[in-house]
C-alpha positions as YAML, in Angstrom:
chain: A
units: angstrom
residues:
- id: 1
  name: MET
  ca: [-79.30, 129.13, 43.64]
- id: 2
  name: PRO
  ca: [-78.56, 130.36, 40.11]
- id: 3
  name: LYS
  ca: [-81.40, 130.79, 37.66]
- id: 4
  name: ARG
  ca: [-81.49, 128.51, 34.65]
- id: 5
  name: LEU
  ca: [-82.92, 129.39, 31.26]
- id: 6
  name: ASN
  ca: [-84.96, 126.17, 30.97]
- id: 7
  name: ILE
  ca: [-85.42, 126.74, 27.25]
- id: 8
  name: GLY
  ca: [-83.64, 123.70, 25.86]
- id: 9
  name: THR
  ca: [-80.25, 122.58, 24.67]
- id: 10
  name: ILE
  ca: [-78.33, 123.02, 21.46]
- id: 11
  name: ILE
  ca: [-75.53, 120.96, 19.95]
- id: 12
  name: PHE
  ca: [-72.95, 123.31, 18.48]
- id: 13
  name: PRO
  ca: [-71.23, 122.55, 15.17]
- id: 14
  name: SER
  ca: [-67.71, 121.17, 15.15]
- id: 15
  name: SER
  ca: [-65.92, 124.11, 13.54]
- id: 16
  name: GLU
  ca: [-65.68, 127.84, 14.07]
- id: 17
  name: GLU
  ca: [-66.92, 128.55, 10.53]
- id: 18
  name: LYS
  ca: [-70.06, 126.48, 11.07]
- id: 19
  name: ILE
  ca: [-70.77, 128.27, 14.36]
- id: 20
  name: MET
  ca: [-70.39, 131.60, 12.53]
- id: 21
  name: GLU
  ca: [-72.79, 130.39, 9.80]
- id: 22
  name: LEU
  ca: [-75.32, 129.32, 12.44]
- id: 23
  name: CYS
  ca: [-75.11, 132.75, 14.08]
- id: 24
  name: GLU
  ca: [-75.53, 134.50, 10.71]
- id: 25
  name: SER
  ca: [-78.54, 132.35, 9.83]
- id: 26
  name: LYS
  ca: [-80.19, 133.29, 13.14]
- id: 27
  name: LYS
  ca: [-79.38, 137.00, 12.53]
- id: 28
  name: LEU
  ca: [-77.24, 137.57, 15.62]
- id: 29
  name: ILE
  ca: [-75.60, 140.97, 16.05]
- id: 30
  name: GLY
  ca: [-71.78, 141.14, 15.70]
- id: 31
  name: TYR
  ca: [-70.92, 141.21, 19.39]
- id: 32
  name: GLU
  ca: [-73.39, 138.38, 20.10]
- id: 33
  name: THR
  ca: [-71.69, 136.23, 17.48]
- id: 34
  name: GLU
  ca: [-68.27, 136.96, 18.93]
- id: 35
  name: ILE
  ca: [-69.46, 136.08, 22.45]
- id: 36
  name: ILE
  ca: [-70.92, 132.76, 21.23]
- id: 37
  name: VAL
  ca: [-67.71, 131.88, 19.35]
- id: 38
  name: ARG
  ca: [-65.49, 132.87, 22.28]
- id: 39
  name: ILE
  ca: [-67.52, 130.82, 24.78]
- id: 40
  name: TYR
  ca: [-68.33, 127.69, 22.74]
- id: 41
  name: TRP
  ca: [-65.35, 127.43, 20.38]
- id: 42
  name: HIS
  ca: [-62.43, 129.15, 22.13]
- id: 43
  name: LYS
  ca: [-63.72, 128.08, 25.60]
- id: 44
  name: GLN
  ca: [-63.06, 131.52, 27.08]
- id: 45
  name: SER
  ca: [-64.51, 132.45, 30.44]
- id: 46
  name: LEU
  ca: [-66.78, 135.43, 31.03]
- id: 47
  name: ASN
  ca: [-64.02, 137.03, 33.10]
- id: 48
  name: TYR
  ca: [-61.57, 136.78, 30.19]
- id: 49
  name: ILE
  ca: [-64.14, 138.18, 27.76]
- id: 50
  name: ALA
  ca: [-64.88, 141.05, 30.15]
- id: 51
  name: ASP
  ca: [-61.18, 141.93, 30.28]
- id: 52
  name: TYR
  ca: [-60.22, 141.58, 26.60]
- id: 53
  name: MET
  ca: [-63.23, 141.89, 24.27]
- id: 54
  name: GLU
  ca: [-63.72, 145.40, 22.89]
- id: 55
  name: PHE
  ca: [-67.39, 146.20, 22.38]
- id: 56
  name: ASP
  ca: [-66.90, 149.70, 20.99]
- id: 57
  name: LYS
  ca: [-65.98, 148.25, 17.57]
- id: 58
  name: TYR
  ca: [-69.56, 146.91, 17.39]
- id: 59
  name: GLY
  ca: [-71.12, 150.30, 18.11]
- id: 60
  name: LYS
  ca: [-71.71, 149.78, 21.83]
- id: 61
  name: PRO
  ca: [-71.23, 152.89, 24.00]
- id: 62
  name: GLN
  ca: [-68.59, 151.30, 26.27]
- id: 63
  name: LYS
  ca: [-65.32, 149.59, 25.39]
- id: 64
  name: HIS
  ca: [-65.59, 146.93, 28.13]
- id: 65
  name: TYR
  ca: [-68.56, 145.50, 30.01]
- id: 66
  name: SER
  ca: [-68.91, 143.66, 33.31]
- id: 67
  name: VAL
  ca: [-69.21, 139.89, 33.63]
- id: 68
  name: ARG
  ca: [-72.87, 140.29, 34.56]
- id: 69
  name: SER
  ca: [-73.59, 142.32, 31.41]
- id: 70
  name: ILE
  ca: [-71.75, 139.83, 29.21]
- id: 71
  name: ASN
  ca: [-73.72, 137.00, 30.81]
- id: 72
  name: ASN
  ca: [-76.94, 138.83, 29.91]
- id: 73
  name: PHE
  ca: [-75.71, 139.39, 26.32]
- id: 74
  name: HIS
  ca: [-74.90, 135.66, 26.14]
- id: 75
  name: LYS
  ca: [-78.37, 134.66, 27.42]
- id: 76
  name: GLU
  ca: [-80.09, 136.83, 24.81]
- id: 77
  name: ALA
  ca: [-77.88, 135.47, 22.02]
- id: 78
  name: PHE
  ca: [-78.50, 131.88, 23.13]
- id: 79
  name: LYS
  ca: [-82.27, 132.47, 23.12]
- id: 80
  name: LYS
  ca: [-82.01, 133.75, 19.54]
- id: 81
  name: LEU
  ca: [-80.07, 130.63, 18.52]
- id: 82
  name: LEU
  ca: [-82.84, 128.38, 19.84]
- id: 83
  name: LYS
  ca: [-85.61, 130.13, 17.90]
...
């Protein structure tokens, strides 16, 4: 059985610019913002993000990360959005 965050829900804005503004107001790091936009605006899967998103442009040591790592990055970013 998968673990759930159990920390609440959030209604995302209706445009990409507003999602970006929300992420900036919550002080998300660059790659966290891109993950949030890709998942909630572009509706991209974690597998697609793992294959095509380049993390090295955000100062991360690797160019690509696994689906599990991206899921963890997403969880941390989502927790920041709810604060």
